[in-house]
Coordinates of C-alpha atoms and ligand atoms in Angstrom, one line a residue:
X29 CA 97.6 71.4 89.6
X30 CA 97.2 75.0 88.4
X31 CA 98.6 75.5 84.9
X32 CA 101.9 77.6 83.8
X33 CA 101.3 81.3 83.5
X34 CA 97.7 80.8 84.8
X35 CA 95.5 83.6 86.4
X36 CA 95.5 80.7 89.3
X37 CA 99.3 80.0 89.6
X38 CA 100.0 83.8 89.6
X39 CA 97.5 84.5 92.4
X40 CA 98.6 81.7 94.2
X41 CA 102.4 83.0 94.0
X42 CA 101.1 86.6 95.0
X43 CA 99.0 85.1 98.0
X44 CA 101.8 82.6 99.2
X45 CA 103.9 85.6 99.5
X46 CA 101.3 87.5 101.5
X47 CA 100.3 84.9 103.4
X48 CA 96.6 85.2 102.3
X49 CA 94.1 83.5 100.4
X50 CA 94.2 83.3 96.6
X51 CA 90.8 85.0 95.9
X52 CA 91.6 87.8 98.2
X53 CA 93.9 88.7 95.3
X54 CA 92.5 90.2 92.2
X55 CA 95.0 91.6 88.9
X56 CA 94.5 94.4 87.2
X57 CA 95.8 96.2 83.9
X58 CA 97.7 98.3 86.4
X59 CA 97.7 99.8 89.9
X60 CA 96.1 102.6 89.7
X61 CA 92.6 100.5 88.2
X62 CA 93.0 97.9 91.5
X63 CA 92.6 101.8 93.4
X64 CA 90.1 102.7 91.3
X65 CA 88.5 99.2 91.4
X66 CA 89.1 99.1 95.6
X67 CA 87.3 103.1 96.1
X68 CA 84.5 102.1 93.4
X69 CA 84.1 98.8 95.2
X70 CA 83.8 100.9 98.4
X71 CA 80.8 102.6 97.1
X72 CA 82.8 106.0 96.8
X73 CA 81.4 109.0 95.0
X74 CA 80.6 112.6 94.6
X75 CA 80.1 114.5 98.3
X76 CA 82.7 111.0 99.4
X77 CA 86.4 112.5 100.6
X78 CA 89.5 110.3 100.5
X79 CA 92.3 111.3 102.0
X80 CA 95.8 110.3 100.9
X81 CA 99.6 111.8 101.2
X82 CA 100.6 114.8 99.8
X83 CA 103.7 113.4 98.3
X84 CA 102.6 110.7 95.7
X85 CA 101.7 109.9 92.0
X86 CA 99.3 111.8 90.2
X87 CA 97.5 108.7 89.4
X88 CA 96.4 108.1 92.7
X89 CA 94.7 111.2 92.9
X90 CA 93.3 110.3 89.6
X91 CA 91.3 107.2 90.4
X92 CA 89.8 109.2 93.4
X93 CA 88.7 111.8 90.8
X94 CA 87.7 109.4 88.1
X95 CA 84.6 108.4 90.6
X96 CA 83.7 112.2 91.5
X97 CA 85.2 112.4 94.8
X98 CA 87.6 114.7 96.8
X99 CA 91.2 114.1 96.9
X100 CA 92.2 115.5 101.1
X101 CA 96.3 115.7 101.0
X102 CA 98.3 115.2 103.8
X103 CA 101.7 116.3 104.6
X104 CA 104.0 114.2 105.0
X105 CA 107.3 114.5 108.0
X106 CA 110.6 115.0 106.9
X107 CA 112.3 111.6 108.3
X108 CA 109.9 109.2 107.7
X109 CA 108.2 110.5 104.2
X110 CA 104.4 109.4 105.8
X111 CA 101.9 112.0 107.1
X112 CA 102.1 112.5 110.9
X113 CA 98.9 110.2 112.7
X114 CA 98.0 113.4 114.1
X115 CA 98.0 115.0 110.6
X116 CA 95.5 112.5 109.5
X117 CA 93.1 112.9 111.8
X118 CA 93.0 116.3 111.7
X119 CA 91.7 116.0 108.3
X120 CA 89.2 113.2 109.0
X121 CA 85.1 115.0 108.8
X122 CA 82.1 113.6 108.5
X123 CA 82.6 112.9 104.6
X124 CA 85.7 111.2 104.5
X125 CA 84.9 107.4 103.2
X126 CA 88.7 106.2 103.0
X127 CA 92.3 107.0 103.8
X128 CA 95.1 106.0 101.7
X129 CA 97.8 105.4 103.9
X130 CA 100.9 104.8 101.1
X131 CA 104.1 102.8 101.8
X132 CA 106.9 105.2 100.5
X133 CA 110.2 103.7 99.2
X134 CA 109.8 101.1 101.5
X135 CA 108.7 102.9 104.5
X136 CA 105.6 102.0 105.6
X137 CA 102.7 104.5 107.3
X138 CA 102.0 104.7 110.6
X139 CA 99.5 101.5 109.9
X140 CA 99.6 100.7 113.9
X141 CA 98.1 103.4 115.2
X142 CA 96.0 104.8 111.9
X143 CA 94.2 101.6 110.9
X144 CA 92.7 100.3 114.3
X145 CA 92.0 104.4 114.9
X146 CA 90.1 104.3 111.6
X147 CA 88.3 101.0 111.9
X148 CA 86.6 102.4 115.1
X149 CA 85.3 105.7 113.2
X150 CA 84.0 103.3 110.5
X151 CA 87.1 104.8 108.1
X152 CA 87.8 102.4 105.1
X153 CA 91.7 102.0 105.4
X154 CA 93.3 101.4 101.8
X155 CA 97.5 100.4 101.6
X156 CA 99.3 102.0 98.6
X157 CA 101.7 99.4 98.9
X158 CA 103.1 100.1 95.3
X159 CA 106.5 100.0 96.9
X160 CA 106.2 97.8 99.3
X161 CA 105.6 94.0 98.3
X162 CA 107.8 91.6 99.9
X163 CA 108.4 93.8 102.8
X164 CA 107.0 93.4 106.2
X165 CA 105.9 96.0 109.2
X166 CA 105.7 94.5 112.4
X167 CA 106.3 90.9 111.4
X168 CA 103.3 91.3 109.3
X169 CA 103.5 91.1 105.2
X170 CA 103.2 94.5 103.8
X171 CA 99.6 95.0 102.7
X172 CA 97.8 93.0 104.9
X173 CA 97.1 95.4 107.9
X174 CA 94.2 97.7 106.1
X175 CA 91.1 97.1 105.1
X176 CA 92.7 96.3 101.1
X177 CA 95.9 97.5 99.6
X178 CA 96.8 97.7 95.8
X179 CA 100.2 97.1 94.4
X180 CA 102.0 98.2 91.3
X181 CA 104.1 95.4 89.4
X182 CA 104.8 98.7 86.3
X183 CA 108.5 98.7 85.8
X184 CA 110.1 100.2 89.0
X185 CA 108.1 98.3 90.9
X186 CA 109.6 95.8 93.4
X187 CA 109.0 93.2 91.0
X188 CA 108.0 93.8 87.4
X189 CA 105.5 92.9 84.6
X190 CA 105.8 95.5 82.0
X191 CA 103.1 97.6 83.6
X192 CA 100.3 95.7 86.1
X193 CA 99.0 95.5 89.2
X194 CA 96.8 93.7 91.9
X195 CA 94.9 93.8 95.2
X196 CA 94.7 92.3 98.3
X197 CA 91.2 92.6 100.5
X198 CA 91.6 91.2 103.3
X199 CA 87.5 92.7 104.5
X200 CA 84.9 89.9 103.1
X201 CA 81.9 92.4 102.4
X202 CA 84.7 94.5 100.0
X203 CA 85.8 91.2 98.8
X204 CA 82.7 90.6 97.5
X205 CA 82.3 94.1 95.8
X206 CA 85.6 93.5 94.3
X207 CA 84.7 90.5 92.6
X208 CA 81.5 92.1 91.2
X209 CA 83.5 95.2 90.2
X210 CA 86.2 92.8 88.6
X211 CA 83.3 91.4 86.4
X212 CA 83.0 94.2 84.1
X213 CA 87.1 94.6 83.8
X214 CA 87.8 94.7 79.4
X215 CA 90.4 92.3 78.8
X216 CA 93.8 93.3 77.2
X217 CA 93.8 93.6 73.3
X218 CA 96.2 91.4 71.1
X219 CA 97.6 94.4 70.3
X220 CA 98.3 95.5 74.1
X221 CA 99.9 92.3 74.7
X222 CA 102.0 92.3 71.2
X223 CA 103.3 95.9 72.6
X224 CA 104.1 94.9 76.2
X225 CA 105.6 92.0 74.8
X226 CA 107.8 93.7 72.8
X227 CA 109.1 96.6 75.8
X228 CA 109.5 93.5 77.9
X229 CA 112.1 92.2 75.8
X230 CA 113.6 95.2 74.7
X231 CA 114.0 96.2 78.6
X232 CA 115.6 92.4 79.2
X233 CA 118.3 93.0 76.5
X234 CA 118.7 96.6 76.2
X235 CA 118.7 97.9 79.6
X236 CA 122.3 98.3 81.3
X237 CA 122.9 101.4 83.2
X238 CA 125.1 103.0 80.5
X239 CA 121.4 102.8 78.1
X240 CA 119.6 103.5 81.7
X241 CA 118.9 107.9 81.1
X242 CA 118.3 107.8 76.9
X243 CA 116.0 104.5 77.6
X244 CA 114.0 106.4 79.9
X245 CA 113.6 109.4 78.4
X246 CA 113.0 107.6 75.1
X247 CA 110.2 106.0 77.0
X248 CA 108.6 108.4 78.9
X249 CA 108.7 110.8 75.0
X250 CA 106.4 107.9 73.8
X251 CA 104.3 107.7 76.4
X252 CA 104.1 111.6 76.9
X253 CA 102.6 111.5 73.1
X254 CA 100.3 108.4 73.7
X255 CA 102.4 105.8 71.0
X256 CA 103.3 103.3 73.8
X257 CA 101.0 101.1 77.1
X258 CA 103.4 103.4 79.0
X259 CA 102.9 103.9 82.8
X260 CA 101.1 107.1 82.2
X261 CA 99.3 108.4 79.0
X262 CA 99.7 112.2 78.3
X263 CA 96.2 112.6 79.7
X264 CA 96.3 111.1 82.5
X265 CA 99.3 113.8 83.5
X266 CA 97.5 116.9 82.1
X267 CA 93.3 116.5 83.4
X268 CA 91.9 113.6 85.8
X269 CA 89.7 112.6 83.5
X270 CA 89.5 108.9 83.0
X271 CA 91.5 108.0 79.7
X272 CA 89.5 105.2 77.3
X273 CA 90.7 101.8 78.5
X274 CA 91.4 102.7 81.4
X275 CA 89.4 100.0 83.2
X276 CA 91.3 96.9 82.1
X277 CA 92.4 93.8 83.8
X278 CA 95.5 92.4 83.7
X279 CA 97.0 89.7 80.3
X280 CA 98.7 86.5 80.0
X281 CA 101.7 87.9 79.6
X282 CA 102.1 89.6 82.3
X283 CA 100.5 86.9 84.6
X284 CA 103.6 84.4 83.2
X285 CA 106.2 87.6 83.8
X286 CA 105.1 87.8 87.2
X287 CA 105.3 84.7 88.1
X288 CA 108.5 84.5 86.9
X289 CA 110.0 87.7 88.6
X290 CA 108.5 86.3 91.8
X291 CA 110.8 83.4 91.3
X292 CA 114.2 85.8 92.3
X293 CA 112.4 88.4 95.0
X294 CA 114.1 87.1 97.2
X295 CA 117.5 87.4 95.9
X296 CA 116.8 90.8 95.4
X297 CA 114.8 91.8 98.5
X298 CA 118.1 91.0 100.7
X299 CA 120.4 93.0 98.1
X300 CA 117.8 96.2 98.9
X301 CA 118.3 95.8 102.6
X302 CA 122.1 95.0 102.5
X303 CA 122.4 97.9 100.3
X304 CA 119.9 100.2 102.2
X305 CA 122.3 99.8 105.3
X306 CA 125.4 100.4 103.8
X307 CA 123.8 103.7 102.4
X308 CA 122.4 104.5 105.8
X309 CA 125.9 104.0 107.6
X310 CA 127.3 106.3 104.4
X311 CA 125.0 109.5 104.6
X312 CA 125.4 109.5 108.5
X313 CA 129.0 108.7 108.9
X314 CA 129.1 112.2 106.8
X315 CA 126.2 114.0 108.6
X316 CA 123.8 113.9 105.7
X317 CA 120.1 113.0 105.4
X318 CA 119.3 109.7 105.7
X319 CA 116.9 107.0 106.7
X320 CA 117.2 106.0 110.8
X321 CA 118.1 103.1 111.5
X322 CA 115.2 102.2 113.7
X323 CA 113.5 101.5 110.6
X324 CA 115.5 99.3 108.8
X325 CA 114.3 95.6 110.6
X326 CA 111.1 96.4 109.1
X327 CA 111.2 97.4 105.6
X328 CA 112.2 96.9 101.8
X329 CA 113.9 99.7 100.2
X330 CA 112.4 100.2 96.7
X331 CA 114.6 102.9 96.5
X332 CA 116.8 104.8 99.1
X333 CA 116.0 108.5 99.8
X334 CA 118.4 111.6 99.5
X335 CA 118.4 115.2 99.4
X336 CA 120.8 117.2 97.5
X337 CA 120.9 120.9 96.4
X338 CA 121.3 121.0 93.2
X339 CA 119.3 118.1 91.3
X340 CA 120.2 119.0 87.6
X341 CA 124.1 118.7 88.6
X342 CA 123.7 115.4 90.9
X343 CA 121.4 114.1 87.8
X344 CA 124.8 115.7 85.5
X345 CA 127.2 114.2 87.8
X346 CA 125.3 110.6 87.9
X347 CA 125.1 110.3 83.9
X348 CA 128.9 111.1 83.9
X349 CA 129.5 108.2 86.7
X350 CA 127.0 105.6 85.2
X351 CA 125.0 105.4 88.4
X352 CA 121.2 105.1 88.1
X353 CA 119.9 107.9 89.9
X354 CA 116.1 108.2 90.9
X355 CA 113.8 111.3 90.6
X356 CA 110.5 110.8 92.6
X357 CA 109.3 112.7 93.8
X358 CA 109.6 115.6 91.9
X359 CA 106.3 116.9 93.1
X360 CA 103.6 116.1 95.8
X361 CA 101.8 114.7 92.6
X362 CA 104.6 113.3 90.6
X363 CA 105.4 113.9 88.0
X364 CA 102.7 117.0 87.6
X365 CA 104.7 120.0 88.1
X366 CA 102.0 122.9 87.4
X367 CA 97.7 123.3 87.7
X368 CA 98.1 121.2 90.6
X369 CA 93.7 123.1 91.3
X370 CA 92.9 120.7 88.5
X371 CA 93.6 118.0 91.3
X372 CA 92.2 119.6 94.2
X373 CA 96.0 120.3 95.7
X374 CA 97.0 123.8 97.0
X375 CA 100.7 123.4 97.2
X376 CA 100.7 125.7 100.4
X377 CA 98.5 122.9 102.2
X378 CA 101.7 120.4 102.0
X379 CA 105.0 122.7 102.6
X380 CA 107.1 119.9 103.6
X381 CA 106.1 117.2 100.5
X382 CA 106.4 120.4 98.3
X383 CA 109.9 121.3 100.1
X384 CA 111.0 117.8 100.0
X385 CA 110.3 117.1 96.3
X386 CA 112.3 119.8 95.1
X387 CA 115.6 118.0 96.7
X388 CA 114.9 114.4 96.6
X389 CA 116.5 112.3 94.6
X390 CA 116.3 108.5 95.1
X391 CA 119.8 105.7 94.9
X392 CA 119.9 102.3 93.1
X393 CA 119.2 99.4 95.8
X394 CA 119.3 96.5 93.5
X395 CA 122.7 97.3 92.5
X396 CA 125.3 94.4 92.9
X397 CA 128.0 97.4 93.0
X398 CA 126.9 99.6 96.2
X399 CA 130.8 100.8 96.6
X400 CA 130.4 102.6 93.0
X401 CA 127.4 103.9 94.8
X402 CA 129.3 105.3 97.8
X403 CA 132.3 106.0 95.5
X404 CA 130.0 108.5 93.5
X405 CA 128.6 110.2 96.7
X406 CA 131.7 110.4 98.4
X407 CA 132.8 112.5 94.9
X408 CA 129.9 115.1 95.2
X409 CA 129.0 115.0 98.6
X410 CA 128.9 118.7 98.4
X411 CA 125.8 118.3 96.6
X412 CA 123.9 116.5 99.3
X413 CA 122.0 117.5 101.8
Ligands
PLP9 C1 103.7 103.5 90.7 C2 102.8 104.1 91.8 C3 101.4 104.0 91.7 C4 100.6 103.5 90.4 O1 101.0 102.3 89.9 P1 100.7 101.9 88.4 O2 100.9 100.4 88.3 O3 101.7 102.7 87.6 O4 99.3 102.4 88.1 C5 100.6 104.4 92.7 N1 101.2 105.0 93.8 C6 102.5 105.2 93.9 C7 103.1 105.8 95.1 C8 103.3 104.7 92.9 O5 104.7 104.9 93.0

């Protein structure tokens, strides 16, 4: 018997769902640290490259930079948000120790032909699969085609423990890299697990979409000037240089949270799908940008993708209509939205991410409401795209 809100029982949950072994499962502080832990596990460092998508969060760039190697962006293609196979490999030399192929929304990479193409170059293949627990790509679990894949459990995540995050390896030598690397994580202070305590229940009694914009930008103020655990500290957005306490594993609390929020995925992994289709049959029934069909048997939707023109009026016109409106991602490096050389990224390298993230906008697929949803676009579909 494992006990209640165990480091066992949570693995176990987390394996069960990904149809793997519990120790191939390993939790972390958050998901940037299981990348960092995964590339430093990996042996990567100064001269190494990594190459990942030009349309993602700062942080992953981060973690690459954090063991002195070079971030290699990829575009990404318009309709499915993922790099182009050929794009890849045209960026693959001699130096490049890993590719981060991300799941985006929902939408997974194009892991069938990029991972077995990278296993025979000797190419570590990593999953950013931060959006994707729960869905599957070919039948398979999400996260279990590459090498290793880390996910995010912060709170956007497709299921939520304050801030958190774990990885899968599914290649033994790495596993047993990880577990040395995993031996030297710092364990969460009383004082980090008082705080996420505290935003956990302030998000379970607080957060209804008519507190959804000031609770947000309330948060992201505190953790723009350090006062919170928040997703990001300020300087994490402002220089890639590892911030103290950064290499932490993950608390009791959020262990018992997770297991928890594992308890209704299911619930609310049909209600993203249902709702992903009805938006799909929306935006094309009036012509506008949209996610094909031909991808909707295979994955979650995090969050649904549109475009729109204008994104300070659709953000206006949202807040007005009380309908949670996404923003990622506002940059190939969200959020960073200037100095993009201190991370290696010349904007002009990724013209369609760069393009993209200046009209995306992302809809609520957890909603039990979709018809508001539709309701609201139907009202400014002069907006979209
Ligand atoms: C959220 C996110 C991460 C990082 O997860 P954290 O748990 O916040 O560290 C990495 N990649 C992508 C694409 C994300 O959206």
């Amino acid at each position: 018997m494992t006990r209640a809100g165990s480091q066992e029982q949570f693995k176990s949950a987390v394996a069960g769902w990904l149809g793997v072994e519990p120790d191939h499962i390993s939790l972390y502080w958050k998901g940037r640290v299981a990348l960092y832990t995964l590339l430093k596990a990996a042996g990567t460092g100064p001269g190494d490259e990594v190459i990942l998508p030009g349309f993602t969060c700062v942080v992953v760039a981060n973690a690459i930079l954090y063991l002195g190697a070079t971030p290699v962006y990829a575009d990404v293609e318009t309709d499915t948000l993922q790099p182009a196979a050929q794009t890849i490999r045209s960026l693959v030399t001699e130096r490049t120790k890993a590719i981060i192929l991300q799941n985006t929304f929902g939408l997974s990479a194009d892991l069938d032909t990029l991972v077995p193409w990278a296993r025979s170059k000797g190419i570590l293949t990593l999953e950013d699969c931060t959006h994707g627990f729960g869905g599957t790509f070919q039948g398979r679990p999400n996260g279990t085609f590459c090498d290793a894949s880390f996910f995010s459990t912060q709170w956007n995540k497709p299921f939520s423990t304050g801030i958190g995050g774990f990885a899968c390896v599914t290649d033994p030598m790495l596993r047993n890299e990880v577990e040395k690397a995993c031996r030297e994580l710092a364990h969460p202070s009383a004082a980090d697990e008082f705080i996420l305590r505290t935003l956990l229940l302030t998000r379970r009694h607080l957060l209804t979409p008519a507190t959804f914009y000031t609770l947000r930008n309330f948060y992201r103020l505190l953790s723009r000037m350090g006062l919170t655990i928040g997703s990001s500290s300020g300087g994490e957005l402002e220089d890639p240089g590892m911030p103290p306490g950064y290499f932490k594993g993950m608390g009791k609390v959020q262990m018992r949270e997770g297991f928890e929020a594992l308890q209704s995925l299911e619930t609310v992994l049909a209600r993203r799908k249902s709702n992903g289709t009805l938006f799909t049959a929306f935006l094309s029934g009036h012509g506008k940008y949209h996610v094909d069909p031909a991808y909707h048997a295979n994955h979650s939707f995090l969050k649904y993708p549109v475009l729109v023109s204008d994104r300070t009026a659709m953000e206006t016109a949202a807040r007005k209509a009380g309908i949670e409106l996404g923003d990622w991602f506002i940059s190939p490096l969200h959020p960073v939205e200037r100095h993009f050389e201190k991370w290696g990224l010349d904007p002009a390298s990724v013209p369609v991410s760069h393009h993209l993230s200046r009209q995306m906008m992302n809809l609520p697929t957890e909603t039990r409401d979709p018809n508001r949803v539709t309701d609201f676009l139907e009202k400014n579909l002069h907006l979209l795209i």
